[in-house]
Tab-separated table of C-alpha atoms in Angstrom:
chain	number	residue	atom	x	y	z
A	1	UNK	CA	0.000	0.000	0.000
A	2	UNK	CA	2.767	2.535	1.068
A	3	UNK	CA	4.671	1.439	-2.230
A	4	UNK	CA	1.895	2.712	-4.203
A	5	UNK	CA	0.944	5.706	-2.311
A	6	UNK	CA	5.083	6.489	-2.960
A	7	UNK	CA	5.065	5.960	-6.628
A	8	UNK	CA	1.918	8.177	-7.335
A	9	UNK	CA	3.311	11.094	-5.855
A	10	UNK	CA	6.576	11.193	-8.035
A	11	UNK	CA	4.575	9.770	-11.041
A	12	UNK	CA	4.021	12.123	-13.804
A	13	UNK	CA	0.977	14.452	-12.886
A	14	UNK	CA	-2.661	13.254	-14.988
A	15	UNK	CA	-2.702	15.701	-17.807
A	16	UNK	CA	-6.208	16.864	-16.842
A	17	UNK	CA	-5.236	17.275	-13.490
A	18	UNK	CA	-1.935	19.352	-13.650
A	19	UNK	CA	-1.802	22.892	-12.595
A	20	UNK	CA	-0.758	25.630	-15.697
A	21	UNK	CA	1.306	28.410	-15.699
A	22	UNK	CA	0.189	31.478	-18.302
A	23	UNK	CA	3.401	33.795	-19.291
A	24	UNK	CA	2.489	37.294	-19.691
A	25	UNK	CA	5.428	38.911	-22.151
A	26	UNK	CA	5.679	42.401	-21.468
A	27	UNK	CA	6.837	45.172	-23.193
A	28	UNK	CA	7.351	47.867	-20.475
A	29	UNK	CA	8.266	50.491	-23.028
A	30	UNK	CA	5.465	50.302	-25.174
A	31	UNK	CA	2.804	49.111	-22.837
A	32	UNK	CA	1.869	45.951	-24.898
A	33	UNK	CA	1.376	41.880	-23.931
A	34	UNK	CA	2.051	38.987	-26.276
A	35	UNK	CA	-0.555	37.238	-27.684
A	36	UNK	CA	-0.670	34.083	-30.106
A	37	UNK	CA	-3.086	32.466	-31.876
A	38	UNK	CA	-2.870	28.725	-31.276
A	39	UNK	CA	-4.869	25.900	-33.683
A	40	UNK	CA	-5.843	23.366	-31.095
A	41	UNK	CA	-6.221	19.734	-32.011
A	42	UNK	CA	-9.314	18.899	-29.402
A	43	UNK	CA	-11.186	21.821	-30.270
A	44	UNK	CA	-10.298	21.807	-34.307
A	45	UNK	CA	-10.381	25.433	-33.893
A	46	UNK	CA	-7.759	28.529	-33.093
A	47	UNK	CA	-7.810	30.578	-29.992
A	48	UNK	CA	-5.926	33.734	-29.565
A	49	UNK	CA	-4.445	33.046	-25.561
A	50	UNK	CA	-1.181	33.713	-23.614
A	51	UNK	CA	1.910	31.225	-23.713
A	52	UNK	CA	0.941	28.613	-21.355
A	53	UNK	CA	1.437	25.142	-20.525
A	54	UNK	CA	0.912	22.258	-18.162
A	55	UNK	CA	3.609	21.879	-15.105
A	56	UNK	CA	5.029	17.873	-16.008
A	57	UNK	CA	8.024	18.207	-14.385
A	58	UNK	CA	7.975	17.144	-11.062
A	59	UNK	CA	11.525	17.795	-10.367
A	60	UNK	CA	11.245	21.426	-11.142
A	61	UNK	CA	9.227	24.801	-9.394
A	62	UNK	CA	6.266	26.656	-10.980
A	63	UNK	CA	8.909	29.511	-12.073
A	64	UNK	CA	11.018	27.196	-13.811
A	65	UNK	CA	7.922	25.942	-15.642
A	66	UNK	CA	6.967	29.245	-16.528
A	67	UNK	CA	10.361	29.694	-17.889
A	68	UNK	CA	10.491	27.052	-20.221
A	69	UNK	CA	6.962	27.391	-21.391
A	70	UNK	CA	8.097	31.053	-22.656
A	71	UNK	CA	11.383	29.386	-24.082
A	72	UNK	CA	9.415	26.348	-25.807
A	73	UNK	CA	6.498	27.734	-26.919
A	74	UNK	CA	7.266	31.362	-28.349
A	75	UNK	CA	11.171	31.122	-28.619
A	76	UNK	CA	11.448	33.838	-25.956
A	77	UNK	CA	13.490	34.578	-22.619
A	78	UNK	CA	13.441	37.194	-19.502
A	79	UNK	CA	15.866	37.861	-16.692
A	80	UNK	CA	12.800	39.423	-15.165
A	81	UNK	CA	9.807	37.519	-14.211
A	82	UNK	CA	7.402	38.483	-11.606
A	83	UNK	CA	4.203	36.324	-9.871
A	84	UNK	CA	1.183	38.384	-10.508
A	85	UNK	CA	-1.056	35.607	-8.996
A	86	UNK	CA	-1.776	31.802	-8.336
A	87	UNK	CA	-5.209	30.409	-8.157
A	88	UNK	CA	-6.506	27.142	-5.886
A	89	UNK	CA	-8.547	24.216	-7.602
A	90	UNK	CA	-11.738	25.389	-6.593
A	91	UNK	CA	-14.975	23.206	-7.938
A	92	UNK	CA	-12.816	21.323	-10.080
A	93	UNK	CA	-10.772	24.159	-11.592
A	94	UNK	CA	-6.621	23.419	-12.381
A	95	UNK	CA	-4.254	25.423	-10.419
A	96	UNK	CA	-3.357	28.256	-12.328
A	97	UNK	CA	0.027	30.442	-12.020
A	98	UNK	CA	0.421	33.706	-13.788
A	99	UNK	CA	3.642	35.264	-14.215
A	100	UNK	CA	4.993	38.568	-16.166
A	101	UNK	CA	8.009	38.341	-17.997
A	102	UNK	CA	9.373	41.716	-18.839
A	103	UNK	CA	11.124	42.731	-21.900
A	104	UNK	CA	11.616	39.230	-23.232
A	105	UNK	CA	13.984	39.001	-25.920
A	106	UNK	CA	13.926	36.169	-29.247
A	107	UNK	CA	16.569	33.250	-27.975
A	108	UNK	CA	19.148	32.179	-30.515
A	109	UNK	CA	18.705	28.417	-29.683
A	110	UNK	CA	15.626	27.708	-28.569
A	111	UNK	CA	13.891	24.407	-27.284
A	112	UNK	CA	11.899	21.964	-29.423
A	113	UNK	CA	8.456	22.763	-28.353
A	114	UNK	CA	7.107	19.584	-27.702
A	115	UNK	CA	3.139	20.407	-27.952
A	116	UNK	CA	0.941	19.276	-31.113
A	117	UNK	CA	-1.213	22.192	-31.322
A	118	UNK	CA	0.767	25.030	-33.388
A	119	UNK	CA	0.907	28.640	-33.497
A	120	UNK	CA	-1.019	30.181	-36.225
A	121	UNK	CA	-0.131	34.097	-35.634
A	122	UNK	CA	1.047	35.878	-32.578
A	123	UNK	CA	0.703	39.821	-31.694
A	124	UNK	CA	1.675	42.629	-29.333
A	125	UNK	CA	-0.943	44.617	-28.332
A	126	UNK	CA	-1.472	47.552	-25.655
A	127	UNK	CA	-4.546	47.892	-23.485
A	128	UNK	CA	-6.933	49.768	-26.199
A	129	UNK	CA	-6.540	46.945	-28.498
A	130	UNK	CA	-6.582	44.342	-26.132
A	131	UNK	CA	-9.939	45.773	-24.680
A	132	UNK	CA	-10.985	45.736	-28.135
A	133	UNK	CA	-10.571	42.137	-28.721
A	134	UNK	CA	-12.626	41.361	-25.264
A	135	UNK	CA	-15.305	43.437	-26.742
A	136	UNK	CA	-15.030	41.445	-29.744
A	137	UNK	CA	-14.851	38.198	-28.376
A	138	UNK	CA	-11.745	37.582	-29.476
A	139	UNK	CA	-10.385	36.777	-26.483
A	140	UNK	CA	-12.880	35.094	-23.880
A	141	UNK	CA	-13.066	36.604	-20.478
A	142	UNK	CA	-11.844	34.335	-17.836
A	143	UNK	CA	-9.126	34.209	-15.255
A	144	UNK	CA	-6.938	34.579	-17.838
A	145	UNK	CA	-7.722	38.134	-19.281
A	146	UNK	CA	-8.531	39.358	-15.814
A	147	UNK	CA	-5.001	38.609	-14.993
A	148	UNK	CA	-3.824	40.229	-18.304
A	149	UNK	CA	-5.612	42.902	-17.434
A	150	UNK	CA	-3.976	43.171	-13.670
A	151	UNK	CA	-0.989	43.092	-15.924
A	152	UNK	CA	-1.688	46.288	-17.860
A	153	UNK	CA	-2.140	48.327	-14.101
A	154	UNK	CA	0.916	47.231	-12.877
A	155	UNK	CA	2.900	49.270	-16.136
A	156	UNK	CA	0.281	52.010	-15.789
């Protein structure tokens, strides 16, 4: 019994049960986030949404995560990343870590991104334009945005 109770705790986490982290990249100069627009297999549809990704690793922290999503998924880096907020699994809800990374730059090397749904456009946009695409439904108000949003005050 104590065997198994041992090997599910270091056992890779259930996919639908992992927490996420969502990277905010921030331009603190021009005011803008980072958005791409991501065709995603299960839904046979794009979505424009931060960089984000499931935490797999369980060897490494939520930063670290954060971190490499940035790296693998947009080809991005930061040496300055902030917490904006984390989130409890409430009523069945993942975990969810937001971060900030300012300034990122493009990396010359970066990882293979290991995810099958694929980038289909990707945007900076300040707070009118971001608003915009709320209004437009563009972007779907969740957690997500709200945080985005929290984002945008802190470089007010």
């Amino acid at each position: 019994m104590l065997k198994s109770i041992e090997k599910k705790l270091v056992e890779k986490p259930n996919k639908k049960d992992r927490e996420v982290v969502i990277v905010f990249p921030f331009n603190t100069e021009t005011k803008e986030i980072f958005l791409i627009q991501e065709y995603i297999h299960t839904y046979d549809r794009k979505f424009w949404k931060f960089v984000s990704g499931g935490v797999d690793k369980v060897d490494k922290d939520i930063i670290t995560h954060a971190i490499e999503e940035l790296a693998e998924e947009v080809s991005m880096e930061s040496s300055v990343f902030y917490h904006l907020y984390s989130s409890e699994r409430v009523f069945g809800n993942r975990p969810m870590h937001y971060f900030i990374a300012e300034n990122p730059m493009i990396m010359d090397n970066p990882p293979e991104n290991p995810d099958t749904d694929f980038i289909t456009a990707v945007k900076w946009v300040n707070l009118a334009g971001f608003q915009e695409m709320l209004d437009k439904q563009e972007l779907l108000w969740d957690q997500g945005t709200m945080c985005a949003l929290q984002a945008f005050r802190k470089y007010q």
